[in-house]
Amino acid sequence: MSQHSADPAPNTVLATVARHRDWWRDAVIYQVYPRSFADSNGDGMGDLEGVRSRLPYLRDLGVDAVWLSPFYASPQADAGYDVADYRAVDPMFGNLLDADALIRDAHELGLRIIVDLVPNHSSDQHEWFKRALAEGPGSPLRERYHFRPGEGEGGELPPNDWESVFGGPAWTRVTEPDGTPGEWYLHLFAPQQPDFNWNHPAVGDEFRSILRFWLDMGVDGFRVDVAHGLVKAEGLPDLGAHDQLKLLGNDVTPFFDQDGVHAVYRQWRTILDEYTGDRIFVAEAWTPTIERTANYVRPDELHQAFNFQYLGTHWDARELRAVIDRTLDAMRPVGAPATWVLSNHDVTRHATRFAHDSALGTQIRLAGDRELGLRRARAATLLMLALPGSAYLYQGEELGLPDVVDLPDEVRQDPAYFRGAGQDGFRDGCRVPIPWTRTGSSYGFGAGGSWLPQPEGWGELSVEAQQGAPGSTLELYRSALAVRREQRGLGAGDAVEWLRAPEGVLAFRRGEFVCVANTTGESVTAPAHGRVLIASDEVTEANGEAKVPADTTVWWTTA
Ligand code: GLC
C-alpha cells in the first residue's frame, strides 16, 4: 500500500482556505528563522529577500502561515531577540521595503505572515536604554527598565537573587557617567537584554504603537516572545534556593507567569480586533502547567499559546496520551485551540531528541541513533497533525534534519553557551542553515558560505534531493498537509475518542478519522479502519487487520 495518497493542494484551494474565518484554529504555521532560511546576497546570512524568494516552496508545502523570528535592528547579542529599534529592519536582513514586499507576496500566494514581538526586554543599544545609562541615576528613562541600587555596604551585591535564564545573575552593575560603579539593572536573559518595567505607562504606550506599526504594514499576527515575563512580582522578592532555570521551563518564580500580564494582553486584543482580517497573537508562555497556559488564551486575550508540555513529552504512548488529554481539557473551557509544536529555534530538533531511548531533555548534544530518531520524528509529526487544533513546524523539520551536534565551539553564537554554568547553550545546533540543493558552497542556502557551518552530507537532506522522491520526509509532510487541507475535519474540534489499543500504541477516532501511532520498537497488528489516508511507513492490510510497523503513525478514514 502506498504511503502517500494525495497530491499537494492546488493553489486555488490554498487561497480559499487561507481566507476562511478563524483560520488559525486549525492552521499549520511554519517558523522561518531568517538567519538560516535563504541568503539572497551571498553574505552567509539569511535575509528577507531570501525568504521572499522561497515563498512558493512554502505554498507548495501546504502551510497556512509563516512566523518569522525577529529581523529588526539589533546588535544580535541573542540572534535578534535583542531589539534596538522595533520599527526598523536590521540591514543584515534588508529594509522595510523588503518586509513590505515579503508581506505582499505572501498574501498573493495565500500565505499569512506572523512577526515576532519582543516586549519583555530590549537591546542595551535601544535608544531608551542608552539614554538611561548616559543620564545617570535619577534619569526618568531608568524608570522604564528595572534599575536598583545594589545591596551590601558599597552596593556591590545585586539587588536580589534572581538568575538569568542563560546562567549567572540576572543583574548587571553599570558604570555611571562619572566613572564610578553604580546601579544595577535587571536582565532575565543576556546582559545585553535589559528587562522593561511594564509598570511604567510609557512602555505600554510604546508597544501599542509598535503593534499598530506592524498591523498597518499588513502582518497577520504576532508571536509574543517571553509573554509570561512582562510583569514581575511587586517588590522583586528573592527567588530562594533554585535549580538553574531552563528555556521553556515550568518553574514557579516571582518573575514569570504573574497574573498581572493578562491585563496587557486584554488591551492588546482590543487593538488587534480593530483591524480587519482575523489577525492573531500566539504566546510563547512558559508556565508551570497547561492549565496556567490556558489563561493566556481566554477569549479576550491571545489566540494561541505554544504547548511546551507537549514539546517536552517523550515518544511514549502513555505520556503522550496524558498530555493530549490534559491539553484538550485545559483548552476546552476557554474555547481556544490546542497549539501543538515539536521543534523550534530554542530546542534540539525532534529528529535528534527522539534518537535516544533515555530521557535527555530538550537540549542535547548527542547524535543518538539517527535512523531511529527520524522514524520516530516522522511518526510524531503525523500524530501531531492528526490532533485537533493548530500546529507549528520549524524550518527544516520537513527535511527530517537532525540537530548538528558537533559544531566547533569557536563558531557557536548562542549567548547561553557563553554564560558558562547556565543553560547548556546548544541552540546553535538547530539553527544551521538549511540545505536547498545537493551541491554548492552552502547547499543552495546562498551564493556564499553560511554563518554556521553545514555538516558534510547535508546536501542529501536537501529539498532538491527529497523533492518528488517517494517516501522522503519532505513528500511525507507535503502529503500530510494536503490531506489535512482536503479533510477539513482533521484539525477541527476539541476532543478525541480513544480506542482500545495494545500497550505502547495510541489509537483515537475523530469523526470519520482514525489515527494509530505505534510508539514501540515492534510492529503491531491493529484493526484496519477503512481507507489509509497516509502513513509514516509502509502499512500492510489483510482480513480487516493492519500491520503497523515499529514507530509508525497511520491515518485512516472511514468515509
Ligand atoms: C525566547 C526566544 C529565545 C530568546 C529568548 C530571549 O525564549 O525564543 O530564542 O533567546 O526569548 O528573548
Coordinates of C-alpha atoms and ligand atoms in Angstrom, one line a residue:
M1 CA 0.0 0.0 0.0
S2 CA 1.3 3.4 -0.9
Q3 CA 2.5 5.8 1.8
H4 CA 1.1 8.8 0.2
S5 CA -2.3 9.1 -1.3
A6 CA -2.8 12.8 -2.0
D7 CA -1.1 15.3 -4.3
P8 CA -0.2 18.8 -2.9
A9 CA -3.3 21.0 -2.9
P10 CA -3.7 23.3 -6.0
N11 CA -3.1 27.0 -5.4
T12 CA -6.8 27.9 -5.7
V13 CA -7.6 25.7 -2.8
L14 CA -4.8 27.4 -0.7
A15 CA -6.2 30.8 -1.4
T16 CA -9.7 29.8 -0.5
V17 CA -8.6 28.0 2.7
A18 CA -6.5 30.9 3.8
R19 CA -9.5 33.2 3.8
H20 CA -11.7 31.1 6.0
R21 CA -12.7 32.7 9.3
D22 CA -11.0 31.5 12.4
W23 CA -8.3 30.1 10.1
W24 CA -5.9 30.0 13.0
R25 CA -7.9 27.4 14.9
D26 CA -6.6 24.6 12.8
A27 CA -3.8 26.3 10.9
V28 CA -0.4 24.8 10.3
I29 CA 2.2 27.6 10.7
Y30 CA 5.8 27.4 9.6
Q31 CA 8.5 29.1 11.6
V32 CA 11.2 30.7 9.5
Y33 CA 14.4 31.6 11.3
P34 CA 15.5 34.3 8.9
R35 CA 19.3 33.9 9.6
S36 CA 19.2 30.3 8.4
F37 CA 16.5 30.1 5.7
A38 CA 17.8 31.6 2.5
D39 CA 20.6 34.1 1.7
S40 CA 19.9 36.3 -1.3
N41 CA 23.1 38.3 -1.3
G42 CA 25.7 35.7 -0.6
D43 CA 26.9 37.2 2.7
G44 CA 26.4 33.9 4.5
M45 CA 23.4 35.2 6.5
G46 CA 19.8 34.6 5.5
D47 CA 17.6 37.7 4.7
L48 CA 14.1 38.8 4.0
E49 CA 14.6 38.7 0.2
G50 CA 15.8 35.1 0.6
V51 CA 12.6 34.3 2.4
R52 CA 10.5 36.1 -0.2
S53 CA 12.2 34.1 -3.0
R54 CA 11.3 30.8 -1.3
L55 CA 7.6 31.6 -0.5
P56 CA 6.4 29.4 -3.4
Y57 CA 8.2 26.5 -1.7
L58 CA 6.1 27.2 1.5
R59 CA 2.9 27.5 -0.5
D60 CA 3.7 24.1 -2.2
L61 CA 4.5 22.6 1.2
G62 CA 0.9 23.5 2.1
V63 CA 1.3 25.6 5.3
D64 CA -1.2 28.3 6.1
A65 CA 1.1 30.9 7.6
V66 CA 4.7 31.8 8.2
W67 CA 6.1 33.0 11.6
L68 CA 9.3 34.9 11.2
S69 CA 11.8 35.1 14.1
P70 CA 13.0 38.7 14.7
F71 CA 14.5 40.6 11.8
Y72 CA 14.6 44.0 13.5
A73 CA 17.5 46.3 14.0
S74 CA 19.6 44.5 16.6
P75 CA 23.2 44.1 17.6
Q76 CA 22.5 40.3 17.5
A77 CA 23.6 39.5 21.1
D78 CA 20.8 37.0 21.1
A79 CA 20.3 36.4 17.4
G80 CA 17.9 39.3 17.1
Y81 CA 15.9 38.7 20.3
D82 CA 17.7 41.9 21.5
V83 CA 15.9 44.6 19.6
A84 CA 17.4 48.1 19.3
D85 CA 14.6 49.5 17.0
Y86 CA 11.3 47.8 16.8
R87 CA 10.2 49.7 13.7
A88 CA 13.3 49.0 11.6
V89 CA 14.7 46.0 9.7
D90 CA 18.3 45.2 10.5
P91 CA 20.5 45.9 7.4
M92 CA 21.7 42.3 7.5
F93 CA 18.2 41.2 6.8
G94 CA 17.2 44.0 4.4
N95 CA 15.0 47.0 4.9
L96 CA 11.3 47.9 5.4
L97 CA 10.6 47.8 1.7
D98 CA 11.8 44.2 1.7
A99 CA 9.5 43.5 4.6
D100 CA 6.6 45.1 2.7
A101 CA 7.4 43.1 -0.5
L102 CA 7.5 39.9 1.6
I103 CA 4.2 40.5 3.2
R104 CA 2.5 41.4 -0.1
D105 CA 3.9 38.4 -2.0
A106 CA 2.9 36.1 0.8
H107 CA -0.6 37.4 0.7
E108 CA -0.8 36.9 -3.0
L109 CA 0.2 33.3 -2.5
G110 CA -2.4 32.8 0.1
L111 CA 0.1 32.7 3.0
R112 CA -0.2 34.8 6.2
I113 CA 2.7 36.4 7.9
I114 CA 3.2 36.5 11.7
V115 CA 6.1 38.5 13.1
D116 CA 7.9 38.2 16.4
L117 CA 7.3 40.8 19.0
V118 CA 9.8 41.0 21.9
P119 CA 8.2 43.0 24.7
N120 CA 9.9 41.7 27.8
H121 CA 13.3 43.3 27.1
S122 CA 15.0 45.5 24.6
S123 CA 18.6 45.6 23.4
D124 CA 21.1 47.5 25.6
Q125 CA 21.6 49.5 22.4
H126 CA 17.9 50.7 22.4
E127 CA 17.7 54.5 22.5
W128 CA 15.9 54.4 25.8
F129 CA 18.5 52.3 27.5
K130 CA 21.4 54.2 26.1
R131 CA 19.9 57.4 27.4
A132 CA 19.1 55.8 30.7
L133 CA 22.7 54.9 31.1
A134 CA 24.0 58.3 29.9
E135 CA 21.7 60.3 32.1
G136 CA 22.8 58.6 35.2
P137 CA 20.9 57.8 38.5
G138 CA 17.6 59.6 38.7
S139 CA 17.1 59.7 34.9
P140 CA 13.4 59.2 34.1
L141 CA 14.5 56.8 31.4
R142 CA 15.8 54.4 34.1
E143 CA 12.2 54.0 35.3
R144 CA 11.3 52.3 32.0
Y145 CA 13.7 49.5 33.0
H146 CA 14.5 47.9 36.4
F147 CA 17.4 49.9 37.8
R148 CA 18.1 49.4 41.5
P149 CA 20.9 50.3 43.9
G150 CA 22.9 47.3 44.9
E151 CA 22.9 45.5 48.3
G152 CA 25.9 45.5 50.7
E153 CA 27.9 48.4 52.1
G154 CA 29.1 49.8 48.8
G155 CA 26.2 48.5 46.7
E156 CA 28.5 45.8 45.4
L157 CA 25.9 43.0 45.6
P158 CA 22.9 42.5 43.2
P159 CA 19.6 43.8 44.4
N160 CA 18.1 40.3 44.7
D161 CA 19.0 36.6 44.0
W162 CA 17.4 36.3 40.6
E163 CA 19.2 34.4 37.9
S164 CA 19.4 34.8 34.2
V165 CA 17.8 32.1 32.1
F166 CA 21.1 32.0 30.3
G167 CA 23.1 31.5 33.5
G168 CA 24.7 33.8 36.0
P169 CA 23.0 36.6 37.9
A170 CA 20.0 38.4 36.3
W171 CA 21.6 41.8 37.3
T172 CA 24.5 43.7 35.9
R173 CA 26.1 46.7 37.6
V174 CA 26.6 49.8 35.4
T175 CA 29.4 52.3 35.4
E176 CA 27.9 55.7 35.9
P177 CA 28.7 58.7 33.6
D178 CA 31.2 59.9 36.2
G179 CA 33.1 56.6 36.0
T180 CA 32.0 55.2 39.4
P181 CA 30.4 51.8 39.8
G182 CA 26.7 52.5 40.2
E183 CA 23.2 51.0 40.0
W184 CA 22.2 47.6 38.8
Y185 CA 19.7 46.7 36.0
L186 CA 17.7 43.6 35.6
H187 CA 18.1 41.2 32.6
L188 CA 16.3 37.8 32.8
F189 CA 18.3 36.8 29.7
A190 CA 21.7 38.1 28.5
P191 CA 23.2 41.3 30.0
Q192 CA 22.6 42.9 26.6
Q193 CA 18.8 42.4 27.1
P194 CA 17.6 44.7 29.8
D195 CA 14.0 44.0 31.0
F196 CA 11.4 46.6 30.5
N197 CA 9.4 47.9 33.5
W198 CA 5.9 47.2 32.4
N199 CA 4.5 49.3 35.4
H200 CA 5.7 52.3 33.5
P201 CA 3.0 53.8 31.2
A202 CA 5.5 54.7 28.5
V203 CA 6.3 51.1 28.0
G204 CA 2.7 50.1 27.3
D205 CA 2.2 53.1 25.1
E206 CA 5.3 52.3 23.1
F207 CA 4.3 48.7 22.5
R208 CA 0.7 49.6 21.5
S209 CA 2.2 51.9 18.9
I210 CA 4.6 49.2 17.7
L211 CA 1.7 46.8 17.3
R212 CA -0.1 49.3 15.1
F213 CA 3.0 50.0 13.1
W214 CA 3.3 46.3 12.0
L215 CA -0.5 45.9 11.7
D216 CA -0.5 48.8 9.3
M217 CA 2.3 47.1 7.4
G218 CA -0.2 44.3 6.9
V219 CA 1.1 41.5 9.2
D220 CA -1.5 38.9 10.2
G221 CA -0.3 38.5 13.7
F222 CA 2.4 38.4 16.3
R223 CA 4.3 35.7 18.2
V224 CA 4.8 37.2 21.6
D225 CA 8.3 36.4 23.0
V226 CA 8.5 35.7 26.7
A227 CA 4.8 36.5 27.0
H228 CA 4.9 35.2 30.6
G229 CA 7.7 37.6 31.7
L230 CA 6.5 41.2 31.4
V231 CA 5.2 41.7 34.9
K232 CA 7.3 41.0 37.9
A233 CA 6.1 40.3 41.5
E234 CA 5.7 43.5 43.5
G235 CA 8.9 44.4 45.3
L236 CA 11.0 42.0 43.3
P237 CA 11.2 39.4 46.1
D238 CA 14.0 36.8 46.2
L239 CA 13.7 33.6 44.3
G240 CA 15.1 31.4 47.0
A241 CA 17.0 28.1 46.5
H242 CA 16.5 27.0 43.0
D243 CA 18.0 25.0 40.2
Q244 CA 19.3 26.7 37.1
L245 CA 16.2 28.0 35.1
K246 CA 15.7 26.4 31.8
L247 CA 14.5 27.8 28.5
L248 CA 10.8 26.8 28.0
G249 CA 10.9 25.6 31.6
N250 CA 8.0 25.3 34.0
D251 CA 9.4 26.9 37.2
V252 CA 7.3 28.9 39.6
T253 CA 9.1 32.2 40.1
P254 CA 8.4 35.8 41.1
F255 CA 9.2 36.9 37.5
F256 CA 7.3 34.5 35.3
D257 CA 3.6 33.9 34.8
Q258 CA 2.4 36.7 37.2
D259 CA -1.3 37.3 36.9
G260 CA -0.6 41.0 36.0
V261 CA 0.5 40.1 32.5
H262 CA -3.1 39.4 31.4
A263 CA -4.2 43.0 31.7
V264 CA -1.6 43.8 29.0
Y265 CA -3.0 41.1 26.6
R266 CA -6.6 42.2 27.1
Q267 CA -5.5 45.7 26.0
W268 CA -3.6 44.3 23.0
R269 CA -6.6 42.2 22.0
T270 CA -8.8 45.3 21.6
I271 CA -6.2 46.8 19.3
L272 CA -6.0 43.7 17.1
D273 CA -9.7 43.5 16.9
E274 CA -9.9 47.0 15.5
Y275 CA -8.2 45.6 12.4
T276 CA -9.8 43.5 9.7
G277 CA -8.5 40.2 8.6
D278 CA -8.7 37.8 11.5
R279 CA -5.3 38.5 12.8
I280 CA -3.8 36.7 15.8
F281 CA -1.4 36.6 18.7
V282 CA 0.5 33.4 19.7
A283 CA 2.1 33.4 23.1
E284 CA 5.5 32.0 24.0
A285 CA 4.5 31.5 27.6
W286 CA 6.4 29.1 29.8
T287 CA 4.1 28.3 32.7
P288 CA 4.1 25.6 35.4
T289 CA 1.1 23.8 33.9
I290 CA -1.1 23.6 30.8
E291 CA -3.9 25.0 32.8
R292 CA -1.9 28.1 33.5
T293 CA -1.1 28.3 29.8
A294 CA -4.8 28.3 29.1
N295 CA -5.1 31.7 30.9
Y296 CA -3.2 33.3 28.1
V297 CA -5.8 32.3 25.5
R298 CA -9.0 33.3 27.3
P299 CA -11.5 34.8 24.8
D300 CA -10.4 38.4 25.4
E301 CA -6.7 37.7 25.4
L302 CA -4.3 36.0 23.0
H303 CA -5.4 33.4 20.4
Q304 CA -2.9 30.6 20.7
A305 CA -0.1 29.6 23.1
F306 CA 2.6 27.0 22.3
N307 CA 2.1 23.8 24.1
F308 CA 5.6 23.3 25.5
Q309 CA 4.5 20.5 27.8
Y310 CA 3.7 18.6 24.6
L311 CA 7.1 19.6 23.0
G312 CA 8.9 18.1 26.1
T313 CA 7.0 14.8 26.0
H314 CA 8.9 11.6 25.2
W315 CA 7.9 9.3 22.4
D316 CA 5.9 7.2 24.7
A317 CA 2.2 6.3 24.2
R318 CA 1.2 6.7 27.9
E319 CA 2.9 10.0 28.3
L320 CA 1.6 11.4 25.0
R321 CA -2.0 10.3 25.8
A322 CA -1.8 12.0 29.2
V323 CA -0.5 15.3 27.8
I324 CA -3.0 15.3 24.9
D325 CA -5.9 14.7 27.3
R326 CA -4.8 17.3 29.7
T327 CA -4.2 19.9 27.0
L328 CA -7.6 19.4 25.4
D329 CA -9.3 19.5 28.8
A330 CA -7.4 22.7 29.7
M331 CA -8.2 24.5 26.4
R332 CA -11.9 23.5 26.1
P333 CA -13.2 25.8 28.9
V334 CA -11.5 28.8 27.4
G335 CA -12.6 27.9 23.8
A336 CA -9.0 28.1 22.4
P337 CA -7.4 25.6 20.1
A338 CA -4.6 23.5 21.3
T339 CA -1.3 24.6 19.7
W340 CA 1.0 21.7 19.1
V341 CA 4.7 22.1 18.4
L342 CA 7.6 19.6 18.3
S343 CA 10.6 21.8 17.3
N344 CA 11.6 25.5 17.3
H345 CA 14.8 27.5 17.3
D346 CA 15.4 27.0 21.1
V347 CA 15.4 23.2 21.4
T348 CA 17.2 20.2 19.9
R349 CA 15.3 19.2 16.8
H350 CA 12.8 16.4 17.4
A351 CA 14.6 14.0 15.0
T352 CA 17.5 14.1 17.4
R353 CA 15.5 14.2 20.7
F354 CA 13.8 11.0 19.7
A355 CA 17.0 9.4 18.6
H356 CA 17.7 8.5 22.3
D357 CA 15.9 6.0 24.5
S358 CA 16.6 7.7 27.7
A359 CA 15.0 11.0 28.7
L360 CA 17.7 13.5 27.9
G361 CA 15.5 16.6 27.8
T362 CA 15.2 19.2 25.1
Q363 CA 18.8 20.5 24.9
I364 CA 21.1 17.7 24.0
R365 CA 24.4 17.4 22.2
L366 CA 24.4 13.7 21.3
A367 CA 23.5 12.4 17.9
G368 CA 22.0 9.1 19.1
D369 CA 20.6 6.7 16.5
R370 CA 19.7 8.9 13.6
E371 CA 17.6 6.4 11.7
L372 CA 15.5 5.7 14.8
G373 CA 15.2 9.4 15.5
L374 CA 13.9 10.1 12.0
R375 CA 11.4 7.2 12.0
R376 CA 10.0 8.5 15.3
A377 CA 10.1 12.1 14.2
R378 CA 8.1 11.3 11.1
A379 CA 5.6 9.3 13.2
A380 CA 5.4 12.1 15.9
T381 CA 4.7 14.7 13.2
L382 CA 1.8 12.7 11.8
L383 CA 0.4 12.2 15.3
M384 CA 0.7 15.9 15.9
L385 CA -1.0 16.8 12.6
A386 CA -3.9 14.4 13.4
L387 CA -4.8 16.2 16.7
P388 CA -7.5 18.8 16.9
G389 CA -6.1 22.4 16.9
S390 CA -3.2 24.3 15.3
A391 CA 0.3 23.1 14.8
Y392 CA 3.7 24.8 14.3
L393 CA 6.5 23.4 12.2
Y394 CA 10.1 24.6 12.4
Q395 CA 12.1 25.1 9.2
G396 CA 14.0 22.1 8.2
E397 CA 11.9 19.6 10.1
E398 CA 10.1 18.8 6.8
L399 CA 13.5 17.6 5.6
G400 CA 14.0 15.5 8.7
L401 CA 17.0 17.5 9.6
P402 CA 18.8 16.3 12.8
D403 CA 20.5 18.7 15.2
V404 CA 24.1 19.5 14.3
V405 CA 25.7 18.2 17.5
D406 CA 29.3 18.6 16.6
L407 CA 29.6 22.3 15.8
P408 CA 33.1 23.5 16.8
D409 CA 32.9 25.7 19.9
E410 CA 34.5 28.7 18.1
V411 CA 31.6 29.0 15.6
R412 CA 28.9 29.0 18.3
Q413 CA 26.9 32.1 18.8
D414 CA 24.2 31.2 21.3
P415 CA 24.7 33.6 24.2
A416 CA 23.7 30.8 26.6
Y417 CA 26.8 29.0 25.6
F418 CA 29.0 31.8 26.7
R419 CA 27.3 32.2 30.1
G420 CA 29.2 29.2 31.4
A421 CA 27.4 27.3 34.1
G422 CA 24.0 28.3 33.0
Q423 CA 21.9 26.8 30.2
D424 CA 23.7 24.3 28.2
G425 CA 23.5 26.6 25.2
F426 CA 23.1 24.0 22.5
R427 CA 20.7 26.1 20.5
D428 CA 23.1 26.7 17.6
G429 CA 22.6 23.0 16.6
C430 CA 19.1 23.6 15.4
R431 CA 20.0 26.9 13.7
V432 CA 22.3 25.6 11.0
P433 CA 21.2 27.0 7.6
I434 CA 19.0 24.6 5.7
P435 CA 20.1 22.8 2.5
W436 CA 18.2 23.5 -0.7
T437 CA 20.4 21.8 -3.2
R438 CA 22.5 18.7 -3.3
T439 CA 25.7 20.6 -4.0
G440 CA 27.0 24.1 -4.0
S441 CA 29.0 26.1 -1.5
S442 CA 26.2 26.3 1.1
Y443 CA 23.9 23.7 -0.5
G444 CA 21.7 26.4 -2.1
F445 CA 21.3 28.4 1.1
G446 CA 23.2 31.3 -0.7
A447 CA 25.9 32.0 -3.1
G448 CA 28.4 32.4 -0.3
G449 CA 29.1 30.4 2.8
S450 CA 26.8 30.0 5.8
W451 CA 27.1 31.7 9.2
L452 CA 27.1 28.3 10.9
P453 CA 28.9 25.6 9.1
Q454 CA 26.7 22.9 7.5
P455 CA 27.8 19.3 8.0
E456 CA 29.0 17.1 5.3
G457 CA 26.3 15.1 3.7
W458 CA 23.8 18.0 4.3
G459 CA 23.1 18.0 0.5
E460 CA 21.5 14.6 0.7
L461 CA 18.9 16.0 3.0
S462 CA 18.2 19.0 0.7
V463 CA 14.9 20.0 -0.8
E464 CA 16.4 19.1 -4.2
A465 CA 17.2 15.6 -3.1
Q466 CA 13.8 14.9 -1.5
Q467 CA 11.5 16.7 -3.9
G468 CA 9.4 14.1 -5.7
A469 CA 11.3 11.2 -4.0
P470 CA 8.8 8.6 -2.9
G471 CA 9.0 8.1 0.8
S472 CA 11.1 11.2 1.5
T473 CA 10.3 13.2 4.6
L474 CA 9.6 16.3 2.5
E475 CA 7.0 14.3 0.5
L476 CA 5.5 12.9 3.7
Y477 CA 5.0 16.5 5.1
R478 CA 3.5 17.7 1.8
S479 CA 1.1 14.8 1.6
A480 CA 0.1 15.1 5.2
L481 CA -0.6 18.8 4.8
A482 CA -2.5 18.2 1.6
V483 CA -4.7 15.6 3.3
R484 CA -5.3 18.0 6.2
R485 CA -6.5 20.6 3.8
E486 CA -8.7 18.3 1.9
Q487 CA -10.2 16.8 5.0
R488 CA -11.2 19.8 7.0
G489 CA -12.3 17.7 9.9
L490 CA -8.7 16.8 10.7
G491 CA -7.7 19.9 12.6
A492 CA -11.1 20.8 13.8
G493 CA -12.9 20.1 17.1
D494 CA -11.6 19.9 20.6
A495 CA -11.8 16.2 21.5
V496 CA -10.5 12.8 20.6
E497 CA -12.2 9.5 21.3
W498 CA -9.6 7.0 22.4
L499 CA -9.9 3.5 21.0
R500 CA -8.6 0.3 22.7
A501 CA -5.0 -0.4 21.6
P502 CA -2.1 -2.6 22.6
E503 CA 0.4 -1.3 25.1
G504 CA 2.6 1.4 23.6
V505 CA 0.1 2.2 20.9
L506 CA -2.2 5.3 20.7
A507 CA -5.4 5.0 18.8
F508 CA -8.1 7.6 18.5
R509 CA -11.1 8.4 16.4
R510 CA -12.3 11.9 15.5
G511 CA -15.4 11.6 13.4
E512 CA -14.6 9.7 10.3
F513 CA -10.8 9.7 11.0
V514 CA -8.8 7.2 12.9
C515 CA -5.2 7.7 13.9
V516 CA -3.0 5.0 15.2
A517 CA 0.5 5.7 16.5
N518 CA 2.7 2.8 17.4
T519 CA 5.4 4.1 19.7
T520 CA 7.0 0.8 20.3
G521 CA 10.0 -0.8 18.6
E522 CA 7.9 -3.7 17.3
S523 CA 5.3 -3.9 14.6
V524 CA 1.7 -4.3 15.9
T525 CA -1.5 -5.6 14.5
A526 CA -4.4 -3.3 14.8
P527 CA -7.9 -3.3 13.3
A528 CA -8.0 -1.6 9.9
H529 CA -10.4 1.4 9.8
G530 CA -11.4 2.0 6.2
R531 CA -9.0 3.6 3.8
V532 CA -5.5 4.6 4.7
L533 CA -5.0 8.3 4.1
I534 CA -1.3 8.4 4.9
A535 CA 1.3 6.6 7.0
S536 CA 4.8 7.4 8.1
D537 CA 5.9 3.9 6.9
E538 CA 4.5 1.0 4.9
V539 CA 1.3 -0.4 6.4
T540 CA 0.0 -3.7 5.1
E541 CA -3.6 -4.8 5.5
A542 CA -5.2 -8.2 5.3
N543 CA -8.6 -9.6 6.5
G544 CA -9.6 -6.3 8.2
E545 CA -6.3 -6.1 10.1
A546 CA -3.4 -3.8 9.6
K547 CA 0.2 -4.4 10.4
V548 CA 1.7 -1.1 11.7
P549 CA 5.5 -1.1 11.8
A550 CA 7.5 0.0 14.7
D551 CA 7.5 3.8 15.4
T552 CA 4.9 4.4 12.8
T553 CA 1.7 6.5 12.6
V554 CA -1.2 5.9 10.2
W555 CA -4.3 7.9 9.4
W556 CA -7.5 6.1 8.2
T557 CA -10.8 7.5 7.0
T558 CA -14.0 5.5 7.3
A559 CA -15.8 7.8 4.9
Ligands
GLC1 C1 12.6 33.5 23.7 C2 13.2 33.1 22.4 C3 14.7 32.8 22.6 C4 15.3 34.0 23.2 C5 14.6 34.4 24.5 C6 15.0 35.8 24.9 O1 12.6 32.4 24.5 O2 12.5 32.1 21.7 O3 15.3 32.5 21.4 O4 16.7 33.7 23.5 O5 13.2 34.5 24.3 O6 14.5 36.8 24.1

